[in-house]
């Protein structure tokens, strides 16, 4: 059993643009498009905005990609930001964090580790820093985690025997599932989980802003800050106005130039 304090984010998928197809479209419409970004996410958003008005070729007002997207964001023309999508594998977060993250329904997709199918006898746990900082409170927390985990292991064993006696006809996978899905009821919110989280730029901006705010729970706020740094690197023209700031309690948070687009 490991105690984890920091989430990890793996960018397993990011937006690309098929330049050959874009050129084919431009040629079919006897027009052209000049821009200065090389990032698929920034290019697709600019292209989406320009297609709305066919502001291409001669009608194309000379603007950098940053200016073009800045104008869209400033005007709250957020729907074009939905074309840029990322796939992020997130690990080292607690079940309580993901319970909050999955509330974001719009522009997101989630595939999370199943506690019904996956064995949690080797689970890791996320400790809130405020508890970790105090040796006495840390001891209370650890005792509780160890007791819950031991109870889980005991329940899985007992339930596996019981299910085997009562349903010998079931497959091994089915029997294990019946045992694990009942035993997991004693696992704490602190249990580590993993998920593949996909989201478009509009949703990501909103989630980072809301969950990076002062009122957000500290673990999801740390994730929002990490996501903010990551997305600013991934696509500065889409996320550059999201700033990492120092909050009143000394921790980091996020402040958005344009809150909701
Ligand atoms: C500090 C904090 C405290 C919270 N406390 C609680 C709590 O005590 N209890 C609780 O249950 N939840 C709580 N939440 C969760 C919160 O209520 C939202 O469910 C969550 O933040 C998802 O945000 P969202 O509603 O903007 O949805 P998202 O899915 O992120 O949607 C983005 C935007 O799309 C639009 N949208 C999405 N779906 C619809 C729809 N069906 N109809 C119309 N417009 C839509 C809205 O404009 C919405 O803001 C808390 C959140 C925060 C940040």
mmCIF file of C-alpha atoms and ligand atoms in Angstrom:
data_model
loop_
_atom_site.group_PDB
_atom_site.id
_atom_site.type_symbol
_atom_site.label_atom_id
_atom_site.label_comp_id
_atom_site.label_asym_id
_atom_site.label_seq_id
_atom_site.Cartn_x
_atom_site.Cartn_y
_atom_site.Cartn_z
ATOM 1 C CA UNK A 1 0.000 0.000 0.000
ATOM 2 C CA UNK A 2 1.349 3.405 -1.031
ATOM 3 C CA UNK A 3 0.270 6.809 0.180
ATOM 4 C CA UNK A 4 0.036 9.245 -2.719
ATOM 5 C CA UNK A 5 0.089 13.045 -2.511
ATOM 6 C CA UNK A 6 0.348 14.127 -6.157
ATOM 7 C CA UNK A 7 -1.812 13.274 -9.166
ATOM 8 C CA UNK A 8 -0.212 12.284 -12.462
ATOM 9 C CA UNK A 9 -1.565 13.290 -15.867
ATOM 10 C CA UNK A 10 -0.548 11.479 -19.068
ATOM 11 C CA UNK A 11 -1.576 13.205 -22.303
ATOM 12 C CA UNK A 12 -2.454 10.122 -24.366
ATOM 13 C CA UNK A 13 -4.352 11.926 -27.101
ATOM 14 C CA UNK A 14 -4.432 15.441 -28.490
ATOM 15 C CA UNK A 15 -6.108 17.270 -31.342
ATOM 16 C CA UNK A 16 -4.536 17.068 -34.784
ATOM 17 C CA UNK A 17 -5.504 18.652 -38.087
ATOM 18 C CA UNK A 18 -5.290 16.857 -41.441
ATOM 19 C CA UNK A 19 -3.544 19.516 -43.482
ATOM 20 C CA UNK A 20 -4.022 17.678 -46.790
ATOM 21 C CA UNK A 21 -7.796 17.681 -46.282
ATOM 22 C CA UNK A 22 -7.770 21.344 -45.288
ATOM 23 C CA UNK A 23 -5.839 22.175 -48.486
ATOM 24 C CA UNK A 24 -8.310 20.117 -50.543
ATOM 25 C CA UNK A 25 -11.214 22.083 -49.024
ATOM 26 C CA UNK A 26 -9.455 25.408 -49.697
ATOM 27 C CA UNK A 27 -8.694 24.424 -53.321
ATOM 28 C CA UNK A 28 -12.307 23.267 -53.897
ATOM 29 C CA UNK A 29 -13.454 26.694 -52.711
ATOM 30 C CA UNK A 30 -10.720 28.619 -54.595
ATOM 31 C CA UNK A 31 -9.487 30.228 -51.444
ATOM 32 C CA UNK A 32 -6.535 30.092 -49.048
ATOM 33 C CA UNK A 33 -5.736 30.396 -45.354
ATOM 34 C CA UNK A 34 -2.641 31.828 -43.698
ATOM 35 C CA UNK A 35 -2.045 31.354 -40.021
ATOM 36 C CA UNK A 36 0.908 31.110 -37.639
ATOM 37 C CA UNK A 37 0.130 28.276 -35.211
ATOM 38 C CA UNK A 38 1.339 24.701 -35.631
ATOM 39 C CA UNK A 39 -0.817 23.205 -32.876
ATOM 40 C CA UNK A 40 -3.757 21.122 -34.063
ATOM 41 C CA UNK A 41 -6.006 22.370 -31.255
ATOM 42 C CA UNK A 42 -5.368 26.042 -32.032
ATOM 43 C CA UNK A 43 -5.651 25.492 -35.781
ATOM 44 C CA UNK A 44 -8.971 23.634 -35.628
ATOM 45 C CA UNK A 45 -10.509 26.358 -33.465
ATOM 46 C CA UNK A 46 -9.382 29.113 -35.857
ATOM 47 C CA UNK A 47 -10.585 27.101 -38.859
ATOM 48 C CA UNK A 48 -13.964 26.498 -37.193
ATOM 49 C CA UNK A 49 -14.361 30.219 -36.518
ATOM 50 C CA UNK A 50 -13.333 31.183 -40.062
ATOM 51 C CA UNK A 51 -15.662 28.621 -41.693
ATOM 52 C CA UNK A 52 -18.610 30.235 -39.876
ATOM 53 C CA UNK A 53 -18.104 33.398 -41.950
ATOM 54 C CA UNK A 54 -15.913 31.986 -44.775
ATOM 55 C CA UNK A 55 -13.392 34.634 -43.727
ATOM 56 C CA UNK A 56 -10.645 32.998 -45.776
ATOM 57 C CA UNK A 57 -8.407 34.125 -48.677
ATOM 58 C CA UNK A 58 -8.855 37.815 -49.575
ATOM 59 C CA UNK A 59 -11.545 38.221 -46.917
ATOM 60 C CA UNK A 60 -9.117 37.003 -44.282
ATOM 61 C CA UNK A 61 -8.290 39.876 -42.010
ATOM 62 C CA UNK A 62 -4.592 39.477 -41.118
ATOM 63 C CA UNK A 63 -4.528 38.264 -37.538
ATOM 64 C CA UNK A 64 -2.276 35.904 -35.624
ATOM 65 C CA UNK A 65 -3.854 32.707 -34.328
ATOM 66 C CA UNK A 66 -3.465 34.123 -30.796
ATOM 67 C CA UNK A 67 -5.360 37.289 -31.766
ATOM 68 C CA UNK A 68 -8.060 35.311 -33.550
ATOM 69 C CA UNK A 69 -8.676 32.942 -30.612
ATOM 70 C CA UNK A 70 -8.315 35.788 -28.100
ATOM 71 C CA UNK A 71 -11.123 37.579 -29.905
ATOM 72 C CA UNK A 72 -13.341 34.463 -29.865
ATOM 73 C CA UNK A 73 -12.722 33.950 -26.141
ATOM 74 C CA UNK A 74 -13.230 37.659 -25.392
ATOM 75 C CA UNK A 75 -16.563 37.661 -27.222
ATOM 76 C CA UNK A 76 -17.665 34.432 -25.499
ATOM 77 C CA UNK A 77 -17.928 32.583 -28.819
ATOM 78 C CA UNK A 78 -17.146 29.380 -26.927
ATOM 79 C CA UNK A 79 -18.774 26.758 -29.122
ATOM 80 C CA UNK A 80 -15.866 26.759 -31.597
ATOM 81 C CA UNK A 81 -13.554 25.759 -28.723
ATOM 82 C CA UNK A 82 -15.435 22.459 -28.560
ATOM 83 C CA UNK A 83 -13.623 21.194 -31.689
ATOM 84 C CA UNK A 84 -10.289 20.850 -29.838
ATOM 85 C CA UNK A 85 -10.219 17.698 -27.722
ATOM 86 C CA UNK A 86 -7.659 16.038 -25.413
ATOM 87 C CA UNK A 87 -7.493 12.567 -23.859
ATOM 88 C CA UNK A 88 -5.859 12.554 -20.442
ATOM 89 C CA UNK A 89 -5.043 9.507 -18.362
ATOM 90 C CA UNK A 90 -5.200 10.618 -14.744
ATOM 91 C CA UNK A 91 -3.815 8.540 -11.878
ATOM 92 C CA UNK A 92 -3.049 9.200 -8.227
ATOM 93 C CA UNK A 93 -6.418 10.750 -7.433
ATOM 94 C CA UNK A 94 -8.982 9.693 -4.849
ATOM 95 C CA UNK A 95 -12.490 8.394 -5.380
ATOM 96 C CA UNK A 96 -13.747 11.554 -3.691
ATOM 97 C CA UNK A 97 -11.993 13.674 -6.324
ATOM 98 C CA UNK A 98 -13.465 11.694 -9.218
ATOM 99 C CA UNK A 99 -16.912 11.879 -7.625
ATOM 100 C CA UNK A 100 -16.591 15.658 -8.115
ATOM 101 C CA UNK A 101 -14.918 15.520 -11.535
ATOM 102 C CA UNK A 102 -17.612 13.347 -13.115
ATOM 103 C CA UNK A 103 -20.224 16.000 -12.268
ATOM 104 C CA UNK A 104 -18.892 17.867 -15.327
ATOM 105 C CA UNK A 105 -21.253 16.410 -17.910
ATOM 106 C CA UNK A 106 -20.814 18.835 -20.734
ATOM 107 C CA UNK A 107 -18.014 18.226 -23.270
ATOM 108 C CA UNK A 108 -16.399 15.419 -21.285
ATOM 109 C CA UNK A 109 -15.964 11.618 -21.402
ATOM 110 C CA UNK A 110 -14.906 9.337 -18.537
ATOM 111 C CA UNK A 111 -13.699 5.746 -18.275
ATOM 112 C CA UNK A 112 -12.799 4.934 -14.691
ATOM 113 C CA UNK A 113 -11.259 1.886 -13.033
ATOM 114 C CA UNK A 114 -14.033 -0.451 -11.886
ATOM 115 C CA UNK A 115 -13.942 -1.495 -8.239
ATOM 116 C CA UNK A 116 -16.437 -4.228 -9.130
ATOM 117 C CA UNK A 117 -13.985 -5.987 -11.447
ATOM 118 C CA UNK A 118 -10.540 -4.861 -10.258
ATOM 119 C CA UNK A 119 -8.955 -6.294 -7.116
ATOM 120 C CA UNK A 120 -8.344 -3.541 -4.536
ATOM 121 C CA UNK A 121 -6.248 -5.683 -2.180
ATOM 122 C CA UNK A 122 -3.193 -3.762 -3.415
ATOM 123 C CA UNK A 123 -4.920 -0.371 -3.520
ATOM 124 C CA UNK A 124 -3.086 2.881 -2.844
ATOM 125 C CA UNK A 125 -4.545 5.816 -0.931
ATOM 126 C CA UNK A 126 -4.514 9.609 -1.200
ATOM 127 C CA UNK A 127 -3.774 11.483 2.007
ATOM 128 C CA UNK A 128 -4.906 15.115 2.335
ATOM 129 C CA UNK A 129 -1.777 17.246 2.982
ATOM 130 C CA UNK A 130 -3.476 18.944 5.950
ATOM 131 C CA UNK A 131 -3.637 15.551 7.686
ATOM 132 C CA UNK A 132 -0.170 14.450 6.523
ATOM 133 C CA UNK A 133 1.303 17.613 8.074
ATOM 134 C CA UNK A 134 0.262 16.582 11.594
ATOM 135 C CA UNK A 135 1.855 13.357 12.952
ATOM 136 C CA UNK A 136 -1.012 12.634 15.362
ATOM 137 C CA UNK A 137 -3.729 13.170 12.771
ATOM 138 C CA UNK A 138 -1.693 11.201 10.239
ATOM 139 C CA UNK A 139 -1.626 8.259 12.682
ATOM 140 C CA UNK A 140 -5.427 8.386 13.078
ATOM 141 C CA UNK A 141 -5.869 8.533 9.297
ATOM 142 C CA UNK A 142 -3.470 5.651 8.677
ATOM 143 C CA UNK A 143 -5.136 3.474 11.310
ATOM 144 C CA UNK A 144 -8.498 4.039 9.711
ATOM 145 C CA UNK A 145 -7.235 3.317 6.172
ATOM 146 C CA UNK A 146 -5.472 0.135 7.294
ATOM 147 C CA UNK A 147 -8.554 -1.082 9.159
ATOM 148 C CA UNK A 148 -10.860 -0.456 6.173
ATOM 149 C CA UNK A 149 -8.418 -2.109 3.818
ATOM 150 C CA UNK A 150 -8.033 -5.156 6.076
ATOM 151 C CA UNK A 151 -11.844 -5.404 6.336
ATOM 152 C CA UNK A 152 -12.086 -5.245 2.532
ATOM 153 C CA UNK A 153 -9.601 -8.107 2.136
ATOM 154 C CA UNK A 154 -11.408 -10.181 4.756
ATOM 155 C CA UNK A 155 -14.784 -9.533 3.144
ATOM 156 C CA UNK A 156 -13.518 -10.457 -0.336
ATOM 157 C CA UNK A 157 -12.223 -13.774 1.008
ATOM 158 C CA UNK A 158 -15.416 -14.554 2.951
ATOM 159 C CA UNK A 159 -17.679 -13.482 0.108
ATOM 160 C CA UNK A 160 -15.683 -15.483 -2.443
ATOM 161 C CA UNK A 161 -16.247 -18.636 -0.343
ATOM 162 C CA UNK A 162 -19.930 -17.854 0.096
ATOM 163 C CA UNK A 163 -20.499 -17.111 -3.596
ATOM 164 C CA UNK A 164 -18.630 -20.307 -4.550
ATOM 165 C CA UNK A 165 -20.971 -22.355 -2.301
ATOM 166 C CA UNK A 166 -24.167 -20.633 -3.427
ATOM 167 C CA UNK A 167 -23.394 -20.162 -7.146
ATOM 168 C CA UNK A 168 -20.937 -22.900 -8.197
ATOM 169 C CA UNK A 169 -22.256 -22.601 -11.755
ATOM 170 C CA UNK A 170 -21.022 -19.004 -12.176
ATOM 171 C CA UNK A 171 -17.764 -18.196 -14.007
ATOM 172 C CA UNK A 172 -14.711 -17.214 -11.944
ATOM 173 C CA UNK A 173 -14.984 -13.620 -13.195
ATOM 174 C CA UNK A 174 -18.640 -13.417 -12.183
ATOM 175 C CA UNK A 175 -17.919 -14.881 -8.726
ATOM 176 C CA UNK A 176 -15.084 -12.424 -8.134
ATOM 177 C CA UNK A 177 -17.263 -9.540 -9.280
ATOM 178 C CA UNK A 178 -20.009 -10.501 -6.807
ATOM 179 C CA UNK A 179 -17.460 -10.582 -3.973
ATOM 180 C CA UNK A 180 -15.625 -7.360 -4.908
ATOM 181 C CA UNK A 181 -18.707 -5.269 -5.593
ATOM 182 C CA UNK A 182 -20.032 -5.992 -2.098
ATOM 183 C CA UNK A 183 -16.683 -5.755 -0.293
ATOM 184 C CA UNK A 184 -15.831 -2.366 -1.827
ATOM 185 C CA UNK A 185 -18.568 -0.790 0.296
ATOM 186 C CA UNK A 186 -16.009 -0.495 3.127
ATOM 187 C CA UNK A 187 -13.263 1.130 1.032
ATOM 188 C CA UNK A 188 -12.701 4.769 1.952
ATOM 189 C CA UNK A 189 -13.080 7.869 -0.236
ATOM 190 C CA UNK A 190 -9.285 8.116 -0.091
ATOM 191 C CA UNK A 191 -8.842 5.014 -2.280
ATOM 192 C CA UNK A 192 -6.715 5.784 -5.327
ATOM 193 C CA UNK A 193 -8.332 5.520 -8.744
ATOM 194 C CA UNK A 194 -7.417 5.972 -12.396
ATOM 195 C CA UNK A 195 -9.449 7.290 -15.265
ATOM 196 C CA UNK A 196 -9.265 8.237 -18.873
ATOM 197 C CA UNK A 197 -10.700 11.709 -19.054
ATOM 198 C CA UNK A 198 -11.456 13.275 -22.424
ATOM 199 C CA UNK A 199 -12.593 16.858 -22.742
ATOM 200 C CA UNK A 200 -12.784 19.680 -25.223
ATOM 201 C CA UNK A 201 -11.101 23.047 -24.727
ATOM 202 C CA UNK A 202 -14.317 24.791 -23.687
ATOM 203 C CA UNK A 203 -15.068 22.204 -20.984
ATOM 204 C CA UNK A 204 -11.433 22.128 -19.828
ATOM 205 C CA UNK A 205 -11.334 25.910 -19.434
ATOM 206 C CA UNK A 206 -14.498 25.784 -17.307
ATOM 207 C CA UNK A 207 -13.390 22.845 -15.169
ATOM 208 C CA UNK A 208 -9.934 24.345 -14.534
ATOM 209 C CA UNK A 209 -11.475 27.716 -13.613
ATOM 210 C CA UNK A 210 -14.204 26.333 -11.350
ATOM 211 C CA UNK A 211 -12.094 23.650 -9.657
ATOM 212 C CA UNK A 212 -9.060 25.917 -9.386
ATOM 213 C CA UNK A 213 -11.058 28.527 -7.476
ATOM 214 C CA UNK A 214 -10.823 29.436 -3.807
ATOM 215 C CA UNK A 215 -14.007 27.527 -2.903
ATOM 216 C CA UNK A 216 -12.887 24.246 -4.508
ATOM 217 C CA UNK A 217 -11.789 21.247 -2.456
ATOM 218 C CA UNK A 218 -7.949 21.209 -2.132
ATOM 219 C CA UNK A 219 -7.265 17.888 -3.907
ATOM 220 C CA UNK A 220 -9.289 18.777 -7.013
ATOM 221 C CA UNK A 221 -7.829 22.285 -6.874
ATOM 222 C CA UNK A 222 -4.315 20.799 -7.039
ATOM 223 C CA UNK A 223 -5.427 18.777 -10.068
ATOM 224 C CA UNK A 224 -6.925 21.921 -11.652
ATOM 225 C CA UNK A 225 -3.644 23.800 -11.144
ATOM 226 C CA UNK A 226 -1.689 20.929 -12.703
ATOM 227 C CA UNK A 227 -4.156 20.793 -15.603
ATOM 228 C CA UNK A 228 -3.840 24.552 -16.010
ATOM 229 C CA UNK A 229 -0.024 24.349 -16.350
ATOM 230 C CA UNK A 230 -0.366 21.429 -18.766
ATOM 231 C CA UNK A 231 -2.992 23.059 -20.978
ATOM 232 C CA UNK A 232 -1.147 26.385 -21.076
ATOM 233 C CA UNK A 233 1.808 24.420 -22.534
ATOM 234 C CA UNK A 234 -0.402 22.365 -24.849
ATOM 235 C CA UNK A 235 -2.245 25.340 -26.335
ATOM 236 C CA UNK A 236 -1.170 28.775 -25.039
ATOM 237 C CA UNK A 237 -3.558 30.571 -27.403
ATOM 238 C CA UNK A 238 -6.533 28.656 -25.928
ATOM 239 C CA UNK A 239 -5.551 28.635 -22.257
ATOM 240 C CA UNK A 240 -3.098 31.534 -21.869
ATOM 241 C CA UNK A 241 -5.544 33.763 -19.970
ATOM 242 C CA UNK A 242 -5.885 31.159 -17.184
ATOM 243 C CA UNK A 243 -3.369 32.220 -14.565
ATOM 244 C CA UNK A 244 -1.990 30.406 -11.566
ATOM 245 C CA UNK A 245 -2.306 32.633 -8.526
ATOM 246 C CA UNK A 246 -1.466 32.412 -4.825
ATOM 247 C CA UNK A 247 -4.638 32.093 -2.731
ATOM 248 C CA UNK A 248 -5.214 33.526 0.749
ATOM 249 C CA UNK A 249 -4.276 30.223 2.420
ATOM 250 C CA UNK A 250 -0.912 30.205 0.563
ATOM 251 C CA UNK A 251 -1.860 27.411 -1.844
ATOM 252 C CA UNK A 252 -2.082 27.752 -5.612
ATOM 253 C CA UNK A 253 -5.311 28.369 -7.474
ATOM 254 C CA UNK A 254 -6.477 29.457 -10.909
ATOM 255 C CA UNK A 255 -7.863 32.775 -12.018
ATOM 256 C CA UNK A 256 -9.351 33.180 -15.488
ATOM 257 C CA UNK A 257 -9.150 36.295 -17.624
ATOM 258 C CA UNK A 258 -12.414 35.210 -19.264
ATOM 259 C CA UNK A 259 -14.397 33.031 -16.878
ATOM 260 C CA UNK A 260 -16.941 31.148 -18.985
ATOM 261 C CA UNK A 261 -16.962 31.126 -22.764
HETATM 262 C C1 LIG B 1 -16.956 24.794 -4.788
HETATM 263 C C2 LIG B 1 -17.983 23.815 -5.263
HETATM 264 C C3 LIG B 1 -18.880 23.267 -4.369
HETATM 265 C C4 LIG B 1 -19.852 22.355 -4.803
HETATM 266 N N1 LIG B 1 -20.716 21.816 -3.881
HETATM 267 C C5 LIG B 1 -21.662 20.932 -4.276
HETATM 268 C C6 LIG B 1 -22.577 20.343 -3.347
HETATM 269 O O1 LIG B 1 -22.548 20.629 -2.164
HETATM 270 N N2 LIG B 1 -23.474 19.448 -3.807
HETATM 271 C C7 LIG B 1 -23.555 19.114 -5.145
HETATM 272 O O2 LIG B 1 -24.409 18.305 -5.515
HETATM 273 N N3 LIG B 1 -22.699 19.636 -6.050
HETATM 274 C C8 LIG B 1 -21.764 20.537 -5.657
HETATM 275 N N4 LIG B 1 -20.889 21.053 -6.584
HETATM 276 C C9 LIG B 1 -20.980 20.615 -7.970
HETATM 277 C C10 LIG B 1 -21.704 21.635 -8.861
HETATM 278 O O3 LIG B 1 -23.007 21.859 -8.389
HETATM 279 C C11 LIG B 1 -21.769 21.157 -10.327
HETATM 280 O O4 LIG B 1 -22.552 19.985 -10.418
HETATM 281 C C12 LIG B 1 -20.417 20.866 -10.896
HETATM 282 O O5 LIG B 1 -19.517 21.878 -10.559
HETATM 283 C C13 LIG B 1 -20.529 20.728 -12.424
HETATM 284 O O6 LIG B 1 -20.541 22.012 -12.996
HETATM 285 P P1 LIG B 1 -21.612 22.509 -14.058
HETATM 286 O O7 LIG B 1 -22.980 22.429 -13.479
HETATM 287 O O8 LIG B 1 -21.153 23.841 -14.524
HETATM 288 O O9 LIG B 1 -21.626 21.383 -15.169
HETATM 289 P P2 LIG B 1 -20.783 21.072 -16.497
HETATM 290 O O10 LIG B 1 -21.205 19.728 -16.917
HETATM 291 O O11 LIG B 1 -19.319 21.317 -16.293
HETATM 292 O O12 LIG B 1 -21.388 22.042 -17.547
HETATM 293 C C14 LIG B 1 -20.783 23.221 -18.035
HETATM 294 C C15 LIG B 1 -21.888 24.215 -18.321
HETATM 295 O O13 LIG B 1 -22.762 23.712 -19.330
HETATM 296 C C16 LIG B 1 -24.091 24.127 -19.058
HETATM 297 N N5 LIG B 1 -24.915 22.925 -18.815
HETATM 298 C C17 LIG B 1 -24.479 21.661 -18.557
HETATM 299 N N6 LIG B 1 -25.504 20.823 -18.412
HETATM 300 C C18 LIG B 1 -26.612 21.557 -18.545
HETATM 301 C C19 LIG B 1 -27.987 21.258 -18.473
HETATM 302 N N7 LIG B 1 -28.444 20.029 -18.218
HETATM 303 N N8 LIG B 1 -28.873 22.267 -18.656
HETATM 304 C C20 LIG B 1 -28.461 23.526 -18.921
HETATM 305 N N9 LIG B 1 -27.151 23.887 -18.991
HETATM 306 C C21 LIG B 1 -26.250 22.912 -18.821
HETATM 307 C C22 LIG B 1 -24.035 25.022 -17.827
HETATM 308 O O14 LIG B 1 -23.880 26.357 -18.235
HETATM 309 C C23 LIG B 1 -22.797 24.520 -17.127
HETATM 310 O O15 LIG B 1 -22.192 25.442 -16.246
HETATM 311 C C24 LIG B 1 -19.912 21.972 -6.176
HETATM 312 C C25 LIG B 1 -18.986 22.532 -7.086
HETATM 313 C C26 LIG B 1 -18.035 23.432 -6.647
HETATM 314 C C27 LIG B 1 -17.052 24.009 -7.648
#
